[in-house]
C-alpha cells in the first residue's frame, strides 16, 4: 500500500494510478491541508470546522482527474481515500 500525503486536485492522477495498478500496488491518496488551514479565505477554521463546502469541490475534482473511471467506478488501484490527515492535531475537540 502506497500512502500519499496531499495532492493538487487540479492535476490528473490517471497516469500515476495506472502505473501503480500495473505494478500491483494499492494507493491510499490523501487530501491536502488546503481546505482546512491553507485557504486564504473561507477555510474550515473560518467556518467553525464545518468543512463540507470546502472539501466537496476538491474531492469532486479528484474524482474527475483520475480517481473515477469512465464507468463511474473508483480506480482499481485506490484502496482508501484519506480526507484529512491527523484530524486529532488539526481539528479542535469540539469539531
PDB file of C-alpha atoms in Angstrom:
ATOM      1  CA  UNK A   1       0.000   0.000   0.000  1.00  0.00           C
ATOM      2  CA  UNK A   2       1.383   3.398  -1.012  1.00  0.00           C
ATOM      3  CA  UNK A   3       0.217   6.188   1.297  1.00  0.00           C
ATOM      4  CA  UNK A   4       0.187   9.618  -0.306  1.00  0.00           C
ATOM      5  CA  UNK A   5       0.006  12.894   1.575  1.00  0.00           C
ATOM      6  CA  UNK A   6      -1.909  15.687  -0.089  1.00  0.00           C
ATOM      7  CA  UNK A   7      -2.459  16.301  -3.755  1.00  0.00           C
ATOM      8  CA  UNK A   8      -3.456  19.053  -6.112  1.00  0.00           C
ATOM      9  CA  UNK A   9      -6.899  18.038  -7.389  1.00  0.00           C
ATOM     10  CA  UNK A  10      -6.454  20.265 -10.448  1.00  0.00           C
ATOM     11  CA  UNK A  11      -3.861  17.805 -11.783  1.00  0.00           C
ATOM     12  CA  UNK A  12      -4.611  14.498 -13.441  1.00  0.00           C
ATOM     13  CA  UNK A  13      -3.654  11.447 -11.403  1.00  0.00           C
ATOM     14  CA  UNK A  14      -4.609   8.864 -14.048  1.00  0.00           C
ATOM     15  CA  UNK A  15      -1.076   8.023 -15.190  1.00  0.00           C
ATOM     16  CA  UNK A  16       0.163   7.525 -11.640  1.00  0.00           C
ATOM     17  CA  UNK A  17      -2.817   5.351 -10.710  1.00  0.00           C
ATOM     18  CA  UNK A  18      -2.418   3.283 -13.881  1.00  0.00           C
ATOM     19  CA  UNK A  19       1.277   2.771 -13.177  1.00  0.00           C
ATOM     20  CA  UNK A  20       0.524   1.744  -9.601  1.00  0.00           C
ATOM     21  CA  UNK A  21      -2.126  -0.714 -10.784  1.00  0.00           C
ATOM     22  CA  UNK A  22       0.269  -2.123 -13.377  1.00  0.00           C
ATOM     23  CA  UNK A  23       2.780  -2.810 -10.614  1.00  0.00           C
ATOM     24  CA  UNK A  24       0.127  -4.415  -8.425  1.00  0.00           C
ATOM     25  CA  UNK A  25       0.199  -1.589  -5.889  1.00  0.00           C
ATOM     26  CA  UNK A  26      -2.738  -0.197  -3.963  1.00  0.00           C
ATOM     27  CA  UNK A  27      -2.857   3.530  -3.273  1.00  0.00           C
ATOM     28  CA  UNK A  28      -4.213   5.497  -0.317  1.00  0.00           C
ATOM     29  CA  UNK A  29      -4.342   9.105  -1.539  1.00  0.00           C
ATOM     30  CA  UNK A  30      -4.914  11.943   0.872  1.00  0.00           C
ATOM     31  CA  UNK A  31      -6.318  15.417   0.501  1.00  0.00           C
ATOM     32  CA  UNK A  32      -4.058  18.349   1.196  1.00  0.00           C
ATOM     33  CA  UNK A  33      -4.395  20.670   4.155  1.00  0.00           C
ATOM     34  CA  UNK A  34      -5.535  23.425   1.765  1.00  0.00           C
ATOM     35  CA  UNK A  35      -9.252  23.453   2.702  1.00  0.00           C
ATOM     36  CA  UNK A  36      -8.604  23.038   6.392  1.00  0.00           C
ATOM     37  CA  UNK A  37      -5.957  25.670   7.098  1.00  0.00           C
ATOM     38  CA  UNK A  38      -4.219  26.948   3.976  1.00  0.00           C
ATOM     39  CA  UNK A  39      -7.077  28.580   2.034  1.00  0.00           C
ATOM     40  CA  UNK A  40      -6.532  32.330   2.171  1.00  0.00           C
ATOM     41  CA  UNK A  41     -10.241  32.915   2.713  1.00  0.00           C
ATOM     42  CA  UNK A  42     -13.049  30.595   3.809  1.00  0.00           C
ATOM     43  CA  UNK A  43     -11.031  27.742   5.301  1.00  0.00           C
ATOM     44  CA  UNK A  44     -12.660  25.202   7.597  1.00  0.00           C
ATOM     45  CA  UNK A  45     -11.226  27.045  10.545  1.00  0.00           C
ATOM     46  CA  UNK A  46     -13.205  30.128   9.466  1.00  0.00           C
ATOM     47  CA  UNK A  47     -16.467  28.175   9.141  1.00  0.00           C
ATOM     48  CA  UNK A  48     -16.375  26.594  12.592  1.00  0.00           C
ATOM     49  CA  UNK A  49     -14.874  23.399  11.109  1.00  0.00           C
ATOM     50  CA  UNK A  50     -17.964  22.683   9.025  1.00  0.00           C
ATOM     51  CA  UNK A  51     -15.832  21.652   6.044  1.00  0.00           C
ATOM     52  CA  UNK A  52     -18.377  20.334   3.548  1.00  0.00           C
ATOM     53  CA  UNK A  53     -18.355  23.367   1.248  1.00  0.00           C
ATOM     54  CA  UNK A  54     -14.539  23.410   1.179  1.00  0.00           C
ATOM     55  CA  UNK A  55     -13.910  19.676   0.776  1.00  0.00           C
ATOM     56  CA  UNK A  56     -16.634  18.622  -1.672  1.00  0.00           C
ATOM     57  CA  UNK A  57     -15.420  20.611  -4.713  1.00  0.00           C
ATOM     58  CA  UNK A  58     -11.838  19.421  -4.184  1.00  0.00           C
ATOM     59  CA  UNK A  59     -12.984  15.816  -3.833  1.00  0.00           C
ATOM     60  CA  UNK A  60     -15.092  16.176  -6.985  1.00  0.00           C
ATOM     61  CA  UNK A  61     -12.016  17.472  -8.837  1.00  0.00           C
ATOM     62  CA  UNK A  62     -10.058  14.413  -7.677  1.00  0.00           C
ATOM     63  CA  UNK A  63     -12.814  12.169  -8.979  1.00  0.00           C
ATOM     64  CA  UNK A  64     -12.767  13.951 -12.348  1.00  0.00           C
ATOM     65  CA  UNK A  65      -8.972  13.819 -12.575  1.00  0.00           C
ATOM     66  CA  UNK A  66      -8.393  10.093 -12.360  1.00  0.00           C
ATOM     67  CA  UNK A  67      -9.926   8.766  -9.187  1.00  0.00           C
ATOM     68  CA  UNK A  68     -13.014   7.614 -11.129  1.00  0.00           C
ATOM     69  CA  UNK A  69     -13.001   5.538 -14.300  1.00  0.00           C
ATOM     70  CA  UNK A  70     -15.118   6.291 -17.353  1.00  0.00           C
ATOM     71  CA  UNK A  71     -17.650   3.808 -15.894  1.00  0.00           C
ATOM     72  CA  UNK A  72     -18.021   5.940 -12.752  1.00  0.00           C
ATOM     73  CA  UNK A  73     -16.173   3.463 -10.526  1.00  0.00           C
ATOM     74  CA  UNK A  74     -13.201   4.184  -8.310  1.00  0.00           C
ATOM     75  CA  UNK A  75      -9.886   3.472  -9.983  1.00  0.00           C
ATOM     76  CA  UNK A  76      -8.835  -0.090  -9.254  1.00  0.00           C
ATOM     77  CA  UNK A  77      -5.607   0.976  -7.529  1.00  0.00           C
ATOM     78  CA  UNK A  78      -7.363   3.182  -4.930  1.00  0.00           C
ATOM     79  CA  UNK A  79      -7.912   1.284  -1.716  1.00  0.00           C
ATOM     80  CA  UNK A  80      -8.984   4.132   0.565  1.00  0.00           C
ATOM     81  CA  UNK A  81      -9.145   7.929   0.457  1.00  0.00           C
ATOM     82  CA  UNK A  82      -7.938   9.964   3.407  1.00  0.00           C
ATOM     83  CA  UNK A  83      -9.993  13.157   3.645  1.00  0.00           C
ATOM     84  CA  UNK A  84      -7.987  14.720   6.488  1.00  0.00           C
ATOM     85  CA  UNK A  85      -4.556  13.810   7.754  1.00  0.00           C
ATOM     86  CA  UNK A  86      -4.085  13.721  11.517  1.00  0.00           C
ATOM     87  CA  UNK A  87      -7.513  15.079  12.469  1.00  0.00           C
ATOM     88  CA  UNK A  88      -6.615  14.861  16.141  1.00  0.00           C
ATOM     89  CA  UNK A  89      -3.984  17.536  15.517  1.00  0.00           C
ATOM     90  CA  UNK A  90      -5.942  19.700  13.081  1.00  0.00           C
ATOM     91  CA  UNK A  91      -9.447  19.728  14.490  1.00  0.00           C
ATOM     92  CA  UNK A  92     -10.459  21.044  17.885  1.00  0.00           C
ATOM     93  CA  UNK A  93     -12.141  18.590  20.242  1.00  0.00           C
ATOM     94  CA  UNK A  94     -15.445  20.422  19.727  1.00  0.00           C
ATOM     95  CA  UNK A  95     -15.457  19.982  15.911  1.00  0.00           C
TER      96      UNK A  95
END
